[in-house]
Short mmCIF file of C-alpha atoms and ligand atoms in Angstrom, two decimals:
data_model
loop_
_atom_site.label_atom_id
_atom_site.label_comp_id
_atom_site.label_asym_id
_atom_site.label_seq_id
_atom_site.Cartn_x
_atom_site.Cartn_y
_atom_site.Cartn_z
CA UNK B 1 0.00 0.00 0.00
CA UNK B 2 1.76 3.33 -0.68
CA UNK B 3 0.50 6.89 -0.05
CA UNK B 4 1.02 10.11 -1.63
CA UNK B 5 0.41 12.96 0.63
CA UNK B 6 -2.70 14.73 2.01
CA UNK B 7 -4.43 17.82 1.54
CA UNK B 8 -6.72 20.16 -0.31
CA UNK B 9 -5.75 18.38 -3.79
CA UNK B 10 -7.25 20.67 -5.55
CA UNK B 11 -5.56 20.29 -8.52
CA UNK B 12 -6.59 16.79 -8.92
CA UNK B 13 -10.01 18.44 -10.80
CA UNK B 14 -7.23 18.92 -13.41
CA UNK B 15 -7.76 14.92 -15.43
CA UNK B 16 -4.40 15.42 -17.03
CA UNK B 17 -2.96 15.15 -13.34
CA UNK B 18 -4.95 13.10 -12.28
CA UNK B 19 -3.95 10.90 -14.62
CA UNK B 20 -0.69 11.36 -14.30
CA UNK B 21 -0.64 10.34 -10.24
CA UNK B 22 -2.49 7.42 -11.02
CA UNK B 23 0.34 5.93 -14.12
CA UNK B 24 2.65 6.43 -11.19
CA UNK B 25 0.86 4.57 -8.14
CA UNK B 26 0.13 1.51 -10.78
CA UNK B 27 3.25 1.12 -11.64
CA UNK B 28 5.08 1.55 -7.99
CA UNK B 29 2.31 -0.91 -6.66
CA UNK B 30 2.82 -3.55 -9.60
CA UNK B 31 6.25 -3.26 -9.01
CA UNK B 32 6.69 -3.59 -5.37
CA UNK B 33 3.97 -6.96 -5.56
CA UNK B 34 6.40 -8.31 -8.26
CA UNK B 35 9.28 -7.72 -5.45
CA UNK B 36 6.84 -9.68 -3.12
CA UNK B 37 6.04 -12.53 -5.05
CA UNK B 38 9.79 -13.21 -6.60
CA UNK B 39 10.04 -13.82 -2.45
CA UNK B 40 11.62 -10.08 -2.06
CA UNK B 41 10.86 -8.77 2.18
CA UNK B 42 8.41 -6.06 2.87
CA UNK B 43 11.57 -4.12 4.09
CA UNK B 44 12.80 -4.29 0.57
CA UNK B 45 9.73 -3.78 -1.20
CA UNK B 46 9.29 -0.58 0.94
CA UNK B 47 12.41 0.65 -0.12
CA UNK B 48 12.06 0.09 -3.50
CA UNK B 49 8.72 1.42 -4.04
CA UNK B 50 9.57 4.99 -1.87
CA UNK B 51 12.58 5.07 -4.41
CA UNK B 52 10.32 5.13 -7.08
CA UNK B 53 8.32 7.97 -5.73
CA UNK B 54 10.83 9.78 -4.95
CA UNK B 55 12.34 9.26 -8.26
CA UNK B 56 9.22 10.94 -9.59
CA UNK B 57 8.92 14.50 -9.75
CA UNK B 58 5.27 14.85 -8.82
CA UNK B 59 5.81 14.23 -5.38
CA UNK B 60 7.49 15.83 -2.48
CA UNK B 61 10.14 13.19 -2.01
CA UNK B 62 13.60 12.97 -3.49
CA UNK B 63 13.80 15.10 -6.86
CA UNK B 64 10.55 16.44 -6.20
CA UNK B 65 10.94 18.31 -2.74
CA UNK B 66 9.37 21.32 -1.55
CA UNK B 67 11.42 24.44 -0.74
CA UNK B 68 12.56 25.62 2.93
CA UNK B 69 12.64 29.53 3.75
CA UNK B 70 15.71 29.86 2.68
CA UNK B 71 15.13 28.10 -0.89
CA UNK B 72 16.48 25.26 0.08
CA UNK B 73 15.64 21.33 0.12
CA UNK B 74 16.08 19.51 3.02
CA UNK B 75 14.51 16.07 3.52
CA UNK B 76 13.42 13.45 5.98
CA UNK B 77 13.15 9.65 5.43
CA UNK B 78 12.82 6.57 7.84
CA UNK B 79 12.35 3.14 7.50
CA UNK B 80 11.40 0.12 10.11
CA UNK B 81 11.19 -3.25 9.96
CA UNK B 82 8.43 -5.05 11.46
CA UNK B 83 10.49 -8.17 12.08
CA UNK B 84 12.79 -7.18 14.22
CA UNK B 85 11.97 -3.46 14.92
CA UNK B 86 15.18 -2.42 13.65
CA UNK B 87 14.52 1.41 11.73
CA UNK B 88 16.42 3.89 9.89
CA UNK B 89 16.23 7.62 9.63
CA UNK B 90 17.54 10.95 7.97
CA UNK B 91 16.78 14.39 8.71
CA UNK B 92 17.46 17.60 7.18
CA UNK B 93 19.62 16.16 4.27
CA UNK B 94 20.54 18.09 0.83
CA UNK B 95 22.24 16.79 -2.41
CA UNK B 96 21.12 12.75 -1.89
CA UNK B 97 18.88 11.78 -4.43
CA UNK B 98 17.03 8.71 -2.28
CA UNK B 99 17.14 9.46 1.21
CA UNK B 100 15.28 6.38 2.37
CA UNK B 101 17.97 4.86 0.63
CA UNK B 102 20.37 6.40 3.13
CA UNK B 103 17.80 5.54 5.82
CA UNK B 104 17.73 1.85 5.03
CA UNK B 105 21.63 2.25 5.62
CA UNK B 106 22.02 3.99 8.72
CA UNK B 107 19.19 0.87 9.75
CA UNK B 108 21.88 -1.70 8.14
CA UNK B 109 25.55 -0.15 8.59
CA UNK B 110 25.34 1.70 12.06
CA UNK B 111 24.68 1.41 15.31
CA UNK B 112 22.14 4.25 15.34
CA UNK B 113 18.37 4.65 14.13
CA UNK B 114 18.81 7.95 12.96
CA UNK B 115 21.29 10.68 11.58
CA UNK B 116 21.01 14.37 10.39
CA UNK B 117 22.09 16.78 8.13
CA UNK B 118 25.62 16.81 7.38
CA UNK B 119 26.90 13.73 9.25
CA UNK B 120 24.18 11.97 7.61
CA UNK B 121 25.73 12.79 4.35
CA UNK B 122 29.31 12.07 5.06
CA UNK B 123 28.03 8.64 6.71
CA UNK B 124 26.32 7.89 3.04
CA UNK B 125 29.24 9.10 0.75
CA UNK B 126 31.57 6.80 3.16
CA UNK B 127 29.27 4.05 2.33
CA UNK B 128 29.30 4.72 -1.51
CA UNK B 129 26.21 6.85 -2.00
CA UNK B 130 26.77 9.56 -4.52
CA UNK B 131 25.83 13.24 -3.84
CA UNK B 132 23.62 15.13 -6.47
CA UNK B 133 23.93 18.71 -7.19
CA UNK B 134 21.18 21.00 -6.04
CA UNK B 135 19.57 21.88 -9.57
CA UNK B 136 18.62 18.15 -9.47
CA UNK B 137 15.96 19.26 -7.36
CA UNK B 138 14.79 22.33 -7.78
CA UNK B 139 12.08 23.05 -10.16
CA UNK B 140 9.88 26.24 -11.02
CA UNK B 141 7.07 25.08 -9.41
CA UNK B 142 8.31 24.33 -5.99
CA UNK B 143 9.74 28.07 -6.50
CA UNK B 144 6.37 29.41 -6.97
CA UNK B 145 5.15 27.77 -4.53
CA UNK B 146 7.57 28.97 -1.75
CA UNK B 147 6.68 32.77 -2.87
CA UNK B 148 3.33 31.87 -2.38
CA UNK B 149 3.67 30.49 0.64
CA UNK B 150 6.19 33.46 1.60
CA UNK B 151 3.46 36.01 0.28
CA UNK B 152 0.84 34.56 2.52
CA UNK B 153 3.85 34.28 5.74
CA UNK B 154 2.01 30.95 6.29
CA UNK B 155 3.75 27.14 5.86
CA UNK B 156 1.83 24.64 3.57
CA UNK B 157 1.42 21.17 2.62
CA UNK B 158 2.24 20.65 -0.67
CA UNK B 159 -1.23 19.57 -1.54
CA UNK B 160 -2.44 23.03 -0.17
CA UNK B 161 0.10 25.00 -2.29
CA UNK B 162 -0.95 26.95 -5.65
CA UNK B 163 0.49 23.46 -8.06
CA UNK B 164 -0.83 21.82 -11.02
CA UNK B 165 1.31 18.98 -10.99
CA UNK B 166 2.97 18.57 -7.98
CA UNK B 167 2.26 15.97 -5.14
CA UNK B 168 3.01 15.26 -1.93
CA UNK B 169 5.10 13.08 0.72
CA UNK B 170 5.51 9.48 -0.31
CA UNK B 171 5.04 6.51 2.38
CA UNK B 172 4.75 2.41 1.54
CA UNK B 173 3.71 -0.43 4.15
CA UNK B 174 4.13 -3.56 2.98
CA UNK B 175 3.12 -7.26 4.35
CA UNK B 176 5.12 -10.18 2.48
CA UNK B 177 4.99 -13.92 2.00
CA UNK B 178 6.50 -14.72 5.36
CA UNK B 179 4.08 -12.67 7.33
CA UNK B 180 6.46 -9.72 7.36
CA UNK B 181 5.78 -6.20 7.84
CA UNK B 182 7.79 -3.16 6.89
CA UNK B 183 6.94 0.68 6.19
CA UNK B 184 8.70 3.48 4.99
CA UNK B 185 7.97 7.43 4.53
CA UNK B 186 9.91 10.57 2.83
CA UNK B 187 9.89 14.04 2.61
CA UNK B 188 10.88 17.39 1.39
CA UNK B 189 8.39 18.36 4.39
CA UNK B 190 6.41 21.26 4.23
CA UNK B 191 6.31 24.47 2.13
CA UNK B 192 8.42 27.44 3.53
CA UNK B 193 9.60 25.49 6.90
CA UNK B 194 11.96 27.11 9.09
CA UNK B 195 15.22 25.34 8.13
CA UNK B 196 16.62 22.92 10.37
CA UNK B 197 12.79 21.84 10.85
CA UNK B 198 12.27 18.04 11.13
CA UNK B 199 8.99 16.67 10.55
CA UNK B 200 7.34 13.39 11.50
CA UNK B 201 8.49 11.28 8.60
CA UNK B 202 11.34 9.87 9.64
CA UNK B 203 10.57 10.07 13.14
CA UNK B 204 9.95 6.24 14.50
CA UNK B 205 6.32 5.90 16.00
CA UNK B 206 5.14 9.34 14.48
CA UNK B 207 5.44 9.07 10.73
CA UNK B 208 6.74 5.94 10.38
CA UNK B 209 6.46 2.16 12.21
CA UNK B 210 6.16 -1.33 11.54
CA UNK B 211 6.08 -4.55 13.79
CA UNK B 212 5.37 -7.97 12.91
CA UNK B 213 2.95 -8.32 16.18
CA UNK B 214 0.53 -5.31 15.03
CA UNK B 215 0.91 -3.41 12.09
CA UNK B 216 2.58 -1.23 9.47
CA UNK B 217 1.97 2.62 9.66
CA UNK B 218 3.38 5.51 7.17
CA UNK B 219 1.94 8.84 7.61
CA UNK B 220 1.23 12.43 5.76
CA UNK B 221 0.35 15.45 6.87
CA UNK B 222 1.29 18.46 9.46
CA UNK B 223 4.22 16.55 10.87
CA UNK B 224 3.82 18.61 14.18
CA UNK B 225 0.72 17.05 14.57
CA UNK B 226 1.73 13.53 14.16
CA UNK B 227 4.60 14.07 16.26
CA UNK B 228 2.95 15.36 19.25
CA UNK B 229 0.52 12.20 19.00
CA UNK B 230 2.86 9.63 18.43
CA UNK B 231 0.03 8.47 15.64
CA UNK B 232 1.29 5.62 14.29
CA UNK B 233 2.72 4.07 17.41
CA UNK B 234 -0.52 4.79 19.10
CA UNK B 235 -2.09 2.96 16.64
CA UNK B 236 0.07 0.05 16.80
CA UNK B 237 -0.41 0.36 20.95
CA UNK B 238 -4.33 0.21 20.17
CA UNK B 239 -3.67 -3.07 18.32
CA UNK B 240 -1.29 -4.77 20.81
CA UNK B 241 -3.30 -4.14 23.52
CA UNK B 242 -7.07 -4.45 22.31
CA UNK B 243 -6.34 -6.96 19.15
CA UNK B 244 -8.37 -5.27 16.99
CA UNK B 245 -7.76 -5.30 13.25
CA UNK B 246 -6.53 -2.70 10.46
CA UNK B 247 -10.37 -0.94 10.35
CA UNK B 248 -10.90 0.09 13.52
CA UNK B 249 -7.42 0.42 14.29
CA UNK B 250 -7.53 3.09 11.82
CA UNK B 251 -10.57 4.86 12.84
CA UNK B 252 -9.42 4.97 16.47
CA UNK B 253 -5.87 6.63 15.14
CA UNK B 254 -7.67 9.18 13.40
CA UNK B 255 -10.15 10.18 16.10
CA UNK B 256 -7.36 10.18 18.30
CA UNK B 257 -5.79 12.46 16.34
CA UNK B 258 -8.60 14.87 15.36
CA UNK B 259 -9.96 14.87 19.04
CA UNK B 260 -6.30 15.41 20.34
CA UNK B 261 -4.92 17.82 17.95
CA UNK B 262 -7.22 18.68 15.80
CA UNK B 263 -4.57 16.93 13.74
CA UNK B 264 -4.29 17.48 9.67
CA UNK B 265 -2.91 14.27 7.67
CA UNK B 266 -3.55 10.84 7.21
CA UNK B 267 -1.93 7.18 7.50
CA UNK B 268 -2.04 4.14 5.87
CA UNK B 269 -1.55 0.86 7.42
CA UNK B 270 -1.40 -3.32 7.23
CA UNK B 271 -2.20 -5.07 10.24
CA UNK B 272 -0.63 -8.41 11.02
CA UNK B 273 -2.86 -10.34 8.85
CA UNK B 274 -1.86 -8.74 6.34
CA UNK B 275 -5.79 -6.48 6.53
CA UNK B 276 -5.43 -2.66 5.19
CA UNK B 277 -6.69 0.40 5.78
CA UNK B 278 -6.40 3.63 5.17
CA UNK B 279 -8.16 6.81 6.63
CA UNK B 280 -7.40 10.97 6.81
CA UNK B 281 -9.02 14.20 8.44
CA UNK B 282 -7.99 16.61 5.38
CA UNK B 283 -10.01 16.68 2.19
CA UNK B 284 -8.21 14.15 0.37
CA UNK B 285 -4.95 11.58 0.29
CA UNK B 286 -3.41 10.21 -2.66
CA UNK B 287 -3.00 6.18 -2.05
CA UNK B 288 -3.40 3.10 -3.62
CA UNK B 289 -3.42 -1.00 -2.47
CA UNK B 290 -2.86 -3.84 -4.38
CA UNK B 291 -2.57 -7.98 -3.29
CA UNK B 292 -1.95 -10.96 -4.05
CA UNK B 293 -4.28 -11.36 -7.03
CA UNK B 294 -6.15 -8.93 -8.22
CA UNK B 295 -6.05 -5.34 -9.74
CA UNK B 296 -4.44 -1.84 -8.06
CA UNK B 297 -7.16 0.38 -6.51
CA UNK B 298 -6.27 3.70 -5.79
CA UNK B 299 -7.93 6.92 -4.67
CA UNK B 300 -7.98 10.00 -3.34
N1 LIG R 401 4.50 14.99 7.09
C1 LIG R 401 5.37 15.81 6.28
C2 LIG R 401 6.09 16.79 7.18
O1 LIG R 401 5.47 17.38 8.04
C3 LIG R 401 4.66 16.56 5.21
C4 LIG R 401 3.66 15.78 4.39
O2 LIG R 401 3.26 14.70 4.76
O3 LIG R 401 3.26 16.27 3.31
O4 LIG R 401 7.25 17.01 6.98
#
């Protein structure tokens, strides 16, 4: 199941984009379900499919992130694995091209879960990982929208920003053959943040969390509010201790997090048995599902 952001989506009246969105959840669902059945983990099919996205420009991920104040990109990615609850993370980090990548290696190469800005970046070039110049990622739109967003002295989701094109935050849960959950989000965060800001993305338990015994959360949205719920940890908590399923998981994590916070956003999530669901408090959220058999569904 993979997301891609939440908000206003206005645009999305536009059928061109529309269309557009949907070419690119098919094919990052068909493809991560291939990974799956060739016997590929959820871990791995999480990575790979938030790669993709982020590969895309449409979304705020990778190549596609939004702008900080300063006209900068700085992104956030983490990365769990329900087996073992080992997790990755990056925050703040310019010039790297996949930063769940990097996530997936600070999970596999150190002893930490997660690493910022700079260090972050000398840990991945150590390891290999090239760095990208910064006109890989910055495109005309995300300018406008930062002089929008600086005209209006405001911070917005991407969704909520004046774009035709242009998507949002990319997350992917995944359950595979061997009962195995994993989930992964990234970010360029939100429209004309403060730099140095962190969102929830790549925080474990907020935007991001996965464990065999409950479920598999990624989450979009005002980070801040996500972070001061603990959303998708909560939601796991609510399945560990009640042993309910994906549905009303779901619907108990999102009334938690209106009725607490009044919180804008929305997750998506596999429980245990492999059961998803998917729910949100702003107008819309890009995501899409596909199994064993059977054909993608996405939505809005
Ligand atoms: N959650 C992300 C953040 O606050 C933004 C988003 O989901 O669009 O950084």
């Amino acid at each position: 199941m993979i997301h891609g952001g939440a908000g206003d989506l206005a645009s999305i009246k536009n059928n061109r984009t529309a269309i557009r969105y949907l070419e690119s959840i098919r094919t990052t669902l068909e493809y991560g379900r291939e990974i799956l059945a060739m016997g590929g983990s959820a871990l791995e099919c999480v990575e790979v499919c938030v790669t993709l996205l982020e590969d895309d420009p449409v979304f705020n991920a990778g190549c596609g992130s939004v702008l900080n104040a300063q006209g900068k990109v700085e992104m956030d990615a983490g990365i769990m694995n329900g087996a073992d609850l080992t997790a990755g993370a990056v925050a703040s980090v310019s010039n790297i091209a996949n930063p769940v990548q990097l996530a997936r290696l600070v999970m596999a190469e150190s002893e930490h879960v997660m690493l910022v800005g700079k260090g972050a970046i000398e840990f991945g070039t150590k390891l290999g990982m090239k760095t990208i110049e910064d006109n890989y990622f910055h495109t005309e739109t995300r300018l406008k929208q930062l002089h929008a967003a600086q005209d209006k002295n405001t911070t917005l989701l991407d969704h909520e920003a004046l774009a035709d094109d242009k998507f949002g935050t990319v997350g992917a849960v995944a359950w595979d053959y061997g009962g195995g959950l994993a989930a992964a989000t990234s970010t360029g965060g939100i429209i004309n943040k403060q730099a140095g800001r962190v969102g929830d993305s790549p925080i474990i338990g907020a935007g991001v969390y996965a464990d065999n015994e409950t479920c598999a959360v990624s989450a979009t949205g005002y980070g801040e509010d996500f972070m001061r719920t603990v959303i998708a940890k909560a939601i796991a908590d609510y399945i560990e201790i009640t042993g309910a399923d994906a549905t009303a998981a779901l619907r108990f994590g999102i009334d938690y997090l209106r009725r607490k916070v009044n919180g804008r956003g929305g997750v998506i999530m596999i429980d245990r048995k492999g059961y998803c669901a998917s729910g949100f408090t702003t107008k819309k959220m890009i995501h899409g599902w596909i199994e064993h058999g059977g054909e993608v569904s996405c939505g809005f």
